[in-house]
Short mmCIF file of C-alpha atoms and ligand atoms in Angstrom, two decimals:
data_model
loop_
_atom_site.label_atom_id
_atom_site.label_comp_id
_atom_site.label_asym_id
_atom_site.label_seq_id
_atom_site.Cartn_x
_atom_site.Cartn_y
_atom_site.Cartn_z
CA MET A 845 65.68 89.37 120.63
CA GLN A 846 67.20 92.83 120.46
CA LYS A 847 68.41 94.16 117.11
CA THR A 848 72.12 93.59 116.47
CA THR A 849 74.88 94.74 114.18
CA LEU A 850 76.37 91.73 112.41
CA ILE A 851 79.99 91.83 111.25
CA TRP A 852 81.04 89.55 108.43
CA PHE A 853 84.78 88.94 108.87
CA ARG A 854 86.42 87.73 105.69
CA ARG A 855 89.67 89.50 104.72
CA ASN A 856 90.12 91.73 107.80
CA LEU A 857 90.88 89.11 110.44
CA ARG A 858 92.25 91.44 113.10
CA LEU A 859 91.29 93.74 115.97
CA SER A 860 93.85 96.47 115.40
CA ASP A 861 92.82 99.26 113.01
CA ASN A 862 89.75 97.38 111.90
CA ALA A 863 87.47 100.00 110.34
CA VAL A 864 84.54 97.59 110.01
CA LEU A 865 84.68 96.74 113.70
CA GLN A 866 85.04 100.40 114.67
CA THR A 867 82.02 101.35 112.59
CA ALA A 868 79.99 98.49 114.04
CA VAL A 869 80.89 99.49 117.59
CA ALA A 870 79.90 103.08 116.89
CA ARG A 871 76.37 101.92 115.93
CA GLY A 872 75.76 101.22 119.60
CA LEU A 873 73.84 97.96 119.11
CA PRO A 874 74.95 94.58 120.44
CA LEU A 875 77.51 92.98 118.15
CA ALA A 876 77.69 89.53 116.65
CA ALA A 877 80.07 88.25 114.01
CA VAL A 878 80.38 85.51 111.42
CA TYR A 879 83.42 84.20 109.61
CA ALA A 880 82.52 83.00 106.14
CA ALA A 881 85.60 83.68 104.10
CA GLU A 882 85.80 81.20 101.29
CA ARG A 883 83.76 81.45 98.20
CA PRO A 884 83.35 77.97 96.69
CA SER A 885 85.91 78.80 93.95
CA GLU A 886 88.63 79.54 96.50
CA SER A 887 88.45 76.38 98.56
CA ALA A 888 90.79 74.65 96.07
CA ASN A 889 93.76 76.14 97.92
CA PRO A 890 94.09 74.18 101.20
CA ARG A 891 97.07 76.20 102.49
CA ARG A 892 95.24 79.48 102.12
CA ALA A 893 92.05 78.05 103.64
CA ALA A 894 93.96 76.72 106.66
CA PHE A 895 95.89 79.96 107.15
CA HIS A 896 92.71 82.06 107.08
CA HIS A 897 90.97 79.62 109.41
CA GLN A 898 93.83 79.83 111.92
CA ALA A 899 93.61 83.61 111.81
CA ALA A 900 89.84 83.50 112.32
CA ALA A 901 90.25 81.12 115.27
CA GLU A 902 92.65 83.55 116.96
CA LEU A 903 90.27 86.42 116.24
CA SER A 904 87.40 84.42 117.70
CA ALA A 905 89.30 84.09 121.00
CA ALA A 906 90.15 87.82 121.01
CA LEU A 907 86.52 88.74 120.33
CA ALA A 908 85.30 86.32 123.00
CA VAL A 909 87.24 88.30 125.61
CA LYS A 910 85.09 91.28 124.60
CA GLY A 911 81.92 89.20 124.68
CA ILE A 912 81.43 89.11 120.92
CA PRO A 913 80.53 85.73 119.44
CA LEU A 914 82.20 84.75 116.16
CA PHE A 915 80.28 82.00 114.37
CA ALA A 916 82.21 79.96 111.79
CA VAL A 917 79.89 79.58 108.83
CA GLN A 918 80.34 76.99 106.09
CA GLY A 919 78.93 77.11 102.60
CA ASP A 920 78.05 79.73 100.05
CA PRO A 921 77.79 83.14 101.76
CA VAL A 922 74.98 84.13 99.38
CA GLU A 923 72.81 81.64 101.24
CA THR A 924 74.41 81.49 104.66
CA LEU A 925 74.92 85.19 105.34
CA PRO A 926 71.25 86.23 105.00
CA GLU A 927 70.33 83.16 107.07
CA TRP A 928 72.62 84.26 109.93
CA ALA A 929 71.50 87.86 109.62
CA ARG A 930 67.91 86.69 110.21
CA ARG A 931 68.89 84.34 113.00
CA LEU A 932 70.85 87.06 114.84
CA ASN A 933 68.17 89.72 114.19
CA ALA A 934 70.65 92.00 112.41
CA GLN A 935 69.71 95.56 111.63
CA SER A 936 72.73 95.81 109.39
CA VAL A 937 75.55 93.61 108.14
CA LEU A 938 79.02 95.15 107.82
CA ALA A 939 81.91 93.65 105.86
CA ASP A 940 85.23 94.69 104.40
CA GLU A 941 85.01 96.07 100.90
CA ALA A 942 85.72 93.63 98.07
CA TYR A 943 87.39 94.44 94.74
CA THR A 944 87.26 91.73 92.11
CA PRO A 945 84.27 91.36 89.77
CA SER A 946 83.45 87.91 91.15
CA GLU A 947 83.41 89.20 94.73
CA THR A 948 81.41 92.27 93.78
CA LEU A 949 78.89 90.08 92.01
CA GLN A 950 78.57 87.92 95.09
CA ASP A 951 78.15 90.97 97.33
CA ASN A 952 75.47 92.37 95.04
CA ARG A 953 73.49 89.15 95.30
CA ILE A 954 73.77 89.24 99.09
CA TRP A 955 72.81 92.91 99.14
CA ARG A 956 69.64 92.21 97.12
CA ILE A 957 68.50 89.46 99.51
CA LEU A 958 69.22 91.51 102.62
CA ASP A 959 67.69 94.65 101.17
CA ALA A 960 64.43 92.82 100.45
CA GLU A 961 64.28 92.00 104.16
CA GLY A 962 65.09 95.54 105.29
CA ILE A 963 68.63 94.68 106.44
CA ALA A 964 71.38 97.06 105.37
CA PHE A 965 74.59 95.63 103.87
CA GLU A 966 77.53 98.02 104.17
CA ARG A 967 81.07 97.54 102.97
CA ILE A 968 83.98 99.49 104.40
CA ASN A 969 87.57 99.59 103.22
CA ASP A 970 89.86 97.49 105.40
CA ARG A 971 91.86 95.74 102.69
CA ALA A 972 93.75 98.59 101.09
CA VAL A 973 95.24 101.82 102.39
CA PHE A 974 92.92 103.79 100.11
CA ALA A 975 89.50 102.62 99.00
CA LYS A 976 88.74 102.02 95.32
CA ALA A 977 87.44 105.51 94.56
CA ASP A 978 89.79 107.50 96.81
CA ILE A 979 92.55 107.97 94.22
CA MET A 980 91.24 109.29 90.93
CA SER A 981 92.82 111.33 88.16
CA GLU A 982 91.97 115.01 87.84
CA TYR A 983 89.26 114.09 85.34
CA GLY A 984 87.65 111.82 87.92
CA ARG A 985 88.78 108.69 86.11
CA PRO A 986 90.54 105.72 87.74
CA TYR A 987 94.21 105.24 86.92
CA ALA A 988 95.38 102.47 84.60
CA GLU A 989 99.13 103.23 84.90
CA PHE A 990 101.12 102.71 88.08
CA ALA A 991 103.48 105.72 87.91
CA PRO A 992 100.80 108.47 88.01
CA TYR A 993 98.74 106.42 90.47
CA LYS A 994 101.74 106.28 92.80
CA GLN A 995 102.21 110.07 92.67
CA ALA A 996 98.53 110.67 93.44
CA TRP A 997 98.61 108.02 96.19
CA LEU A 998 101.61 109.63 97.89
CA GLN A 999 99.97 113.04 97.77
CA ALA A 1000 96.76 111.68 99.31
CA PHE A 1001 98.77 109.77 101.89
CA ARG A 1002 100.56 112.92 103.05
CA GLN A 1003 97.20 114.65 103.40
CA HIS A 1004 95.31 111.90 105.19
CA PHE A 1005 97.94 110.17 107.29
CA SER A 1006 100.03 112.93 108.78
CA GLY A 1007 101.75 110.84 111.38
CA GLU A 1008 98.69 109.97 113.47
CA ARG A 1009 98.29 106.27 114.26
CA PRO A 1010 94.83 104.90 113.51
CA SER A 1011 92.63 104.67 116.59
CA GLU A 1012 92.79 101.36 118.38
CA THR A 1013 89.69 99.24 118.25
CA ALA A 1014 90.82 97.42 121.36
CA LYS A 1015 90.15 100.49 123.51
CA ILE A 1016 86.53 100.92 122.40
CA PRO A 1017 83.92 99.41 124.75
CA PHE A 1018 81.85 96.64 123.19
CA GLN A 1019 78.34 95.47 123.85
CA THR A 1020 76.95 92.03 123.43
CA ALA A 1021 73.56 90.41 123.82
CA PHE A 1022 74.85 86.84 123.82
CA ALA A 1023 75.29 84.82 126.96
CA GLY A 1024 77.11 81.82 125.51
CA LEU A 1025 80.01 82.08 123.08
CA PRO A 1026 80.29 79.45 120.34
CA PRO A 1027 83.35 77.19 120.14
CA PHE A 1028 85.41 77.77 116.99
CA PRO A 1029 86.01 74.65 114.88
CA ASP A 1030 89.53 73.31 114.32
CA ALA A 1031 91.42 74.50 111.24
CA PRO A 1032 91.59 72.14 108.27
CA GLN A 1033 94.87 70.21 108.04
CA ALA A 1034 97.65 71.73 105.94
CA VAL A 1035 101.40 72.09 106.26
CA LEU A 1036 102.04 75.82 106.57
CA ALA A 1037 105.31 77.74 106.57
CA GLN A 1038 103.72 80.45 108.74
CA ARG A 1039 100.96 80.47 111.32
CA GLY A 1040 97.90 82.57 110.56
CA GLY A 1041 96.82 85.25 113.03
CA GLU A 1042 97.26 88.83 114.16
CA GLN A 1043 99.94 88.10 116.74
CA ALA A 1044 102.10 86.18 114.28
CA ALA A 1045 101.63 88.99 111.75
CA TRP A 1046 103.03 91.59 114.11
CA ARG A 1047 105.88 89.25 115.09
CA GLN A 1048 106.73 88.85 111.40
CA TRP A 1049 106.70 92.63 110.91
CA ARG A 1050 108.91 93.25 113.97
CA GLN A 1051 111.30 90.56 112.79
CA PHE A 1052 111.52 92.25 109.41
CA LEU A 1053 111.97 95.81 110.71
CA PRO A 1054 115.77 95.62 111.17
CA GLU A 1055 115.98 94.52 107.50
CA LEU A 1056 114.00 97.49 106.14
CA ASP A 1057 117.13 99.52 105.40
CA VAL A 1058 118.74 96.78 103.34
CA TYR A 1059 115.50 95.75 101.61
CA PRO A 1060 116.20 97.82 98.47
CA LEU A 1061 119.60 96.14 98.10
CA LEU A 1062 118.65 92.55 98.89
CA LYS A 1063 115.01 92.12 97.85
CA ASP A 1064 115.92 90.64 94.46
CA PHE A 1065 118.27 87.99 95.87
CA PRO A 1066 115.90 85.16 96.82
CA ALA A 1067 118.59 83.18 98.62
CA LYS A 1068 118.79 86.00 101.19
CA LYS A 1069 115.07 85.80 102.16
CA ALA A 1070 115.21 89.57 102.61
CA THR A 1071 111.59 90.45 101.88
CA SER A 1072 108.99 90.88 104.62
CA GLN A 1073 107.05 87.63 104.02
CA LEU A 1074 103.93 89.50 105.09
CA GLY A 1075 101.94 88.54 101.98
CA ALA A 1076 99.70 85.97 103.66
CA TYR A 1077 99.10 88.22 106.68
CA LEU A 1078 98.13 91.15 104.50
CA SER A 1079 96.03 88.93 102.31
CA ALA A 1080 94.02 87.55 105.25
CA GLY A 1081 93.90 91.02 106.83
CA CYS A 1082 95.73 89.92 109.99
CA ILE A 1083 97.62 93.21 109.84
CA SER A 1084 96.41 96.57 108.63
CA PRO A 1085 98.02 97.99 105.47
CA ARG A 1086 97.28 101.49 106.85
CA GLU A 1087 99.33 100.83 109.96
CA LEU A 1088 102.17 99.30 107.95
CA ALA A 1089 102.17 102.18 105.46
CA GLN A 1090 102.38 104.72 108.25
CA GLU A 1091 105.24 102.95 109.93
CA ALA A 1092 107.13 102.42 106.69
CA ALA A 1093 106.65 106.08 105.73
CA ALA A 1094 107.79 107.24 109.16
CA ARG A 1095 110.97 105.20 108.72
CA GLY A 1096 111.57 106.53 105.22
CA ALA A 1097 111.29 103.01 103.75
CA ASP A 1098 110.10 104.28 100.37
CA VAL A 1099 111.03 101.20 98.35
CA TRP A 1100 109.12 98.88 100.65
CA LEU A 1101 106.19 101.33 100.85
CA GLU A 1102 105.96 101.19 97.06
CA ASN A 1103 104.79 97.57 97.41
CA LEU A 1104 101.79 98.65 99.45
CA ILE A 1105 101.03 101.30 96.84
CA ARG A 1106 101.22 98.65 94.13
CA ARG A 1107 98.89 96.50 96.17
CA ASP A 1108 96.33 99.32 96.33
CA PHE A 1109 96.89 99.91 92.61
CA TYR A 1110 95.99 96.34 91.69
CA TYR A 1111 92.90 96.43 93.90
CA GLN A 1112 91.49 99.51 92.23
CA LEU A 1113 92.52 98.10 88.86
CA ALA A 1114 90.57 94.92 89.58
CA PHE A 1115 87.53 96.98 90.41
CA HIS A 1116 87.66 99.60 87.67
CA HIS A 1117 89.54 98.08 84.74
CA ALA A 1118 90.61 94.49 84.69
CA GLU A 1119 88.80 91.92 82.69
CA MET A 1120 88.86 88.76 84.67
CA PRO A 1121 87.66 85.92 82.48
CA SER A 1122 87.01 82.82 84.54
CA GLU A 1123 88.02 80.33 81.84
CA PRO A 1124 91.16 80.55 79.67
CA GLU A 1125 90.48 80.69 75.94
CA ASN A 1126 92.83 77.82 74.92
CA PRO A 1127 93.95 74.77 76.87
CA ALA A 1128 97.57 74.80 78.10
CA ASP A 1129 100.15 72.56 76.42
CA ALA A 1130 99.98 69.51 78.73
CA VAL A 1131 103.74 68.77 78.66
CA PHE A 1132 104.70 72.40 79.26
CA PHE A 1133 102.22 72.67 82.11
CA GLN A 1134 103.38 69.50 83.79
CA ARG A 1135 107.08 70.34 83.53
CA TRP A 1136 106.62 73.96 84.59
CA THR A 1137 104.47 73.11 87.64
CA LYS A 1138 106.77 70.26 88.70
CA GLY A 1139 109.96 72.27 88.25
CA GLU A 1140 111.34 70.16 85.41
CA THR A 1141 111.79 72.72 82.64
CA GLY A 1142 115.58 72.36 82.44
CA PHE A 1143 116.08 76.01 83.50
CA PRO A 1144 117.54 75.72 87.01
CA LEU A 1145 116.21 78.93 88.59
CA ILE A 1146 112.73 78.41 87.15
CA ASP A 1147 112.72 74.86 88.47
CA ALA A 1148 114.05 75.86 91.89
CA ALA A 1149 111.31 78.49 92.14
CA MET A 1150 108.49 76.21 91.00
CA ARG A 1151 109.57 73.47 93.42
CA CYS A 1152 109.78 76.04 96.24
CA LEU A 1153 106.26 77.27 95.46
CA ARG A 1154 104.84 73.76 95.33
CA LYS A 1155 106.51 72.76 98.58
CA SER A 1156 106.05 75.87 100.69
CA GLY A 1157 103.22 77.90 99.14
CA TRP A 1158 105.45 80.96 98.97
CA LEU A 1159 107.85 82.51 96.49
CA PRO A 1160 109.99 85.64 96.77
CA PRO A 1161 108.50 88.44 94.64
CA VAL A 1162 111.20 88.48 91.97
CA LEU A 1163 110.78 84.76 91.34
CA ARG A 1164 107.03 85.09 90.87
CA GLN A 1165 107.84 87.56 88.13
CA VAL A 1166 110.53 85.38 86.53
CA THR A 1167 108.44 82.20 86.55
CA ALA A 1168 105.32 84.00 85.31
CA GLN A 1169 107.22 85.61 82.44
CA PHE A 1170 108.78 82.27 81.59
CA TRP A 1171 105.31 80.75 81.28
CA CYS A 1172 103.98 83.61 79.17
CA MET A 1173 107.01 84.66 77.11
CA THR A 1174 109.27 81.62 76.81
CA LEU A 1175 106.65 78.88 76.72
CA ARG A 1176 104.13 81.25 75.07
CA GLN A 1177 101.24 79.98 77.11
CA ASN A 1178 98.07 81.70 78.18
CA TRP A 1179 98.60 83.65 81.44
CA GLN A 1180 95.34 82.38 82.90
CA HIS A 1181 96.62 78.80 83.23
CA GLY A 1182 99.66 80.06 85.09
CA ALA A 1183 97.52 82.31 87.29
CA ALA A 1184 95.25 79.37 88.14
CA TRP A 1185 98.26 77.29 89.25
CA PHE A 1186 99.54 80.13 91.44
CA ALA A 1187 96.04 80.60 92.84
CA ALA A 1188 96.00 77.00 94.03
CA GLN A 1189 99.50 77.10 95.53
CA GLN A 1190 100.11 80.48 97.18
CA THR A 1191 99.19 80.79 100.85
CA ASP A 1192 98.91 84.53 100.24
CA HIS A 1193 96.75 84.05 97.16
CA ASP A 1194 94.72 87.15 96.45
CA GLU A 1195 92.65 87.17 93.30
CA ALA A 1196 93.14 90.85 92.48
CA LEU A 1197 96.91 90.80 93.08
CA ASN A 1198 97.47 87.48 91.36
CA ILE A 1199 95.54 88.40 88.25
CA GLY A 1200 96.96 91.93 88.05
CA ASN A 1201 100.53 90.68 88.36
CA TRP A 1202 99.92 87.89 85.83
CA GLN A 1203 98.49 90.34 83.35
CA ALA A 1204 101.55 92.53 83.90
CA ALA A 1205 103.87 89.53 83.32
CA ALA A 1206 102.02 88.75 80.09
CA GLY A 1207 102.60 92.31 78.91
CA LEU A 1208 98.91 93.22 79.01
CA LEU A 1209 99.36 96.15 81.40
CA SER A 1210 101.74 98.96 80.47
CA PRO A 1211 103.61 96.88 77.84
CA HIS A 1212 106.08 99.74 77.30
CA ALA A 1213 107.22 99.44 80.92
CA LEU A 1214 107.65 95.65 80.77
CA ARG A 1215 111.17 94.43 81.48
CA VAL A 1216 111.33 90.94 79.94
CA LEU A 1217 113.65 88.72 81.94
CA HIS A 1218 115.54 86.03 80.03
CA PRO A 1219 115.51 82.98 82.35
CA THR A 1220 119.27 82.41 82.30
CA VAL A 1221 120.20 86.07 82.54
CA ALA A 1222 117.68 86.45 85.38
CA ALA A 1223 119.23 83.45 87.14
CA GLN A 1224 122.74 84.91 86.89
CA GLN A 1225 121.45 88.24 88.14
CA PHE A 1226 119.24 87.12 91.04
CA ASP A 1227 121.02 83.97 92.20
CA PRO A 1228 124.59 84.65 91.07
CA ASP A 1229 126.29 81.87 93.02
CA GLY A 1230 123.38 79.41 92.65
CA THR A 1231 122.54 79.17 96.38
CA PHE A 1232 118.78 79.23 95.79
CA ILE A 1233 119.06 76.67 93.01
CA ARG A 1234 121.15 74.30 95.15
CA ARG A 1235 118.58 74.60 97.96
CA HIS A 1236 115.70 73.40 95.79
CA VAL A 1237 117.23 71.33 92.96
CA PRO A 1238 119.36 68.67 94.65
CA GLU A 1239 120.32 67.09 91.28
CA LEU A 1240 122.41 70.19 90.59
CA ALA A 1241 123.74 70.85 94.10
CA HIS A 1242 127.25 69.63 93.20
CA LEU A 1243 127.62 71.79 90.07
CA PRO A 1244 130.21 74.56 90.10
CA LYS A 1245 129.05 78.16 89.81
CA ASP A 1246 130.03 78.29 86.14
CA PHE A 1247 127.54 75.58 85.17
CA ILE A 1248 124.79 75.90 87.76
CA HIS A 1249 122.70 78.16 85.52
CA THR A 1250 123.44 76.32 82.28
CA PRO A 1251 123.95 72.61 83.11
CA TRP A 1252 123.36 71.71 79.46
CA LEU A 1253 126.71 73.35 78.61
CA ALA A 1254 128.62 71.06 80.98
CA GLY A 1255 128.43 68.19 78.51
CA ALA A 1256 129.18 64.62 79.53
CA ASP A 1257 131.92 65.65 82.00
CA ILE A 1258 129.42 66.36 84.75
CA ASP A 1259 126.65 64.05 85.92
CA SER A 1260 123.49 66.08 86.43
CA HIS A 1261 121.54 63.12 87.84
CA GLY A 1262 118.88 63.04 85.17
CA TYR A 1263 118.14 66.77 85.29
CA PRO A 1264 116.37 67.49 81.97
CA PRO A 1265 117.65 69.60 79.08
CA PRO A 1266 115.86 72.93 78.45
CA LEU A 1267 112.24 72.48 77.52
CA ALA A 1268 112.24 75.37 75.07
CA GLU A 1269 114.49 77.93 73.57
CA ALA A 1270 114.53 80.92 75.89
CA VAL A 1271 113.48 84.31 74.60
C1 FAD B 2602 102.70 86.46 88.96
C2 FAD B 2602 102.55 87.06 90.32
C3 FAD B 2602 101.48 86.68 91.15
C4 FAD B 2602 101.32 87.26 92.41
N1 FAD B 2602 100.28 86.85 93.20
C5 FAD B 2602 100.12 87.40 94.43
C6 FAD B 2602 99.05 86.97 95.28
O1 FAD B 2602 98.21 86.14 94.92
N2 FAD B 2602 98.97 87.53 96.51
C7 FAD B 2602 99.87 88.47 96.96
O2 FAD B 2602 99.76 88.91 98.11
N3 FAD B 2602 100.86 88.91 96.15
C8 FAD B 2602 101.02 88.40 94.93
N4 FAD B 2602 102.06 88.83 94.13
C9 FAD B 2602 102.86 89.98 94.57
C10 FAD B 2602 104.16 89.66 95.32
O3 FAD B 2602 104.97 88.80 94.59
C11 FAD B 2602 103.89 89.09 96.70
O4 FAD B 2602 103.05 89.96 97.40
C12 FAD B 2602 105.20 88.95 97.47
O5 FAD B 2602 106.01 87.98 96.87
C13 FAD B 2602 104.96 88.56 98.92
O6 FAD B 2602 106.19 88.44 99.56
P1 FAD B 2602 106.63 89.49 100.65
O7 FAD B 2602 105.50 89.75 101.59
O8 FAD B 2602 107.90 89.00 101.25
O9 FAD B 2602 106.89 90.79 99.77
P2 FAD B 2602 107.52 92.27 100.09
O10 FAD B 2602 108.48 92.49 99.05
O11 FAD B 2602 108.01 92.30 101.51
O12 FAD B 2602 106.28 93.19 99.91
C14 FAD B 2602 105.42 93.58 100.99
C15 FAD B 2602 103.97 93.46 100.58
O13 FAD B 2602 103.67 94.34 99.51
C16 FAD B 2602 102.70 93.75 98.66
N5 FAD B 2602 103.30 93.55 97.31
C17 FAD B 2602 104.59 93.33 97.02
N6 FAD B 2602 104.76 93.22 95.69
C18 FAD B 2602 103.54 93.36 95.14
C19 FAD B 2602 103.05 93.33 93.80
N7 FAD B 2602 103.86 93.12 92.75
N8 FAD B 2602 101.73 93.48 93.61
C20 FAD B 2602 100.89 93.67 94.64
N9 FAD B 2602 101.29 93.72 95.93
C21 FAD B 2602 102.60 93.56 96.18
C22 FAD B 2602 102.34 92.41 99.26
O14 FAD B 2602 101.21 92.55 100.08
C23 FAD B 2602 103.58 92.08 100.08
O15 FAD B 2602 103.34 91.20 101.15
C24 FAD B 2602 102.24 88.26 92.86
C25 FAD B 2602 103.29 88.63 92.01
C26 FAD B 2602 103.46 88.04 90.77
C27 FAD B 2602 104.59 88.49 89.89
#
C-alpha cells in the first residue's frame, strides 16, 4: 500500500479554512482521516459527544465527495491512533493543536509511539485565531493578563489578517488511494438545542449577523437571546475562528470580536500558565451542590439559569458568570466542583475555556479586575422585568416585577408554590 498522510480530526470538524487539511493536501500523498475526538474523561457529557459526532458525520459526507475516507474510531486515541496510522500506512499524522495539560500529555504519549515507528505527528493551529506562541510579551513571555494580551493580539491581527480571506480548502484538489469509503456510524442519542455541523454553524452565524450592531447593548439581557450561540460550533471547530474574526473586524464589531480574543487568551493561558488539578481538594457541600445544580437555591435568577443549563446544555455568557460567582463567592465552594458540573452539562464544553472562566469567577485570575456580582443585584440588572426567570421557574411566573427577584420579601400574601427561601446569605 502506498504511503498516506493521515488526518486526525478532533476539534476542527470543517472543510472551510482548515489549516490541517490544507497542510495535508500540500504533502501530495493520498489522504485518509480518522475521527477520534473524545478522550475517556470527556465522554461523560452526552450532549457534547452527540453534537461532535453529528458534525463529524457531516464532515465524513463532505470528505467522501472528495474521495477521502473518514473512519470513526472508538476508544483511547493513545492506542487507536497509532493502530490506524499503521493500518493506513501513514507517513505522517496531522491534527489540530491542543492546549490543555491533559491533552498535551495525551499528544506526547501518541507522539512517542508514532516516533518510535518512524511516523511523524504534527499539530497545527486550527482552534484559535493565533497559536499558543504567536502572541508573546516583548520579553518573550506569555501573557497572564487579558488587557495587554488583547492589545498585542489586535496588533498582530492587523499585521497578519489585512482583509484577505483565508484560502478555501474546498478548491484544492485531493488525492485518495481508497476505493471504498466507510459508512459513518449513527450519532449517540441526545436531545440537542442545535444541530452539529459546518452548514448549521454558518447558518447560525448568518442568522446572528443582523444582531451584531446591537450585541453590545443586548448581550447582558439573557431574555433577549442576543448573543451568537456559536459556542458549540466554535468548540467543535465547525466554523473557523479566523474567518469569524476577519468578518467581525471588517464589520467593526469590536465588542463581539473581543470574545474571540478572550477565547484565544484562555487557550494560551491553559497551555502556558494554568494549573489544572484533576481532583478538587475538598468535597463540595452536598446540600449546596444539589440545590445549586437543580436550581433550588431560592435566588430566582440563579435557579432560572441552572435549570436552563440542565435542560438545554446552554447558558447565555452573563449567566455563566453569575452562577459561577454564586457558587464560589456566595456559597464559598471550591470552583472545581462547579467547573465539573458545567463540563458535564454544556454542549459547548471546552476544557480550557471552562477552567479559565471558572478560575476567573473564583477570583484566581486578575483578582483586581474581578467585578463581584451580588445575585439579587445581578438579577435586577440583567433580567429587570423577570422574563428569563418566568421562562424557567414556573413557580414564580405569577409574581409581580417587584417581588420576582426577592420572593422571600412577599411574605404570606403571595403563594410561591413551594419555591424555597434563600439557601445562603448573599455576598
Ligand atoms: C464559568 C464559565 C464557564 C464557561 N465555559 C465555557 C465552555 O466550556 N466553552 C465555551 O465555549 N465557553 C465557555 N464560557 C464562555 C462563554 O460563556 C461562552 O462561550 C458563551 O456563553 C457562548 O455563548 P455565545 O456563543 O452566544 O457567546 P457570544 O457572546 O456570542 O460569544 C461568541 C464566542 O466567543 C467566545 N467567548 C465568549 N465569551 C467567552 C469567554 N468568557 N471566554 C472564552 N471565550 C468566550 C465563545 O467561543 C463564544 O461562542 C464559559 C464562561 C463562564 C463564565
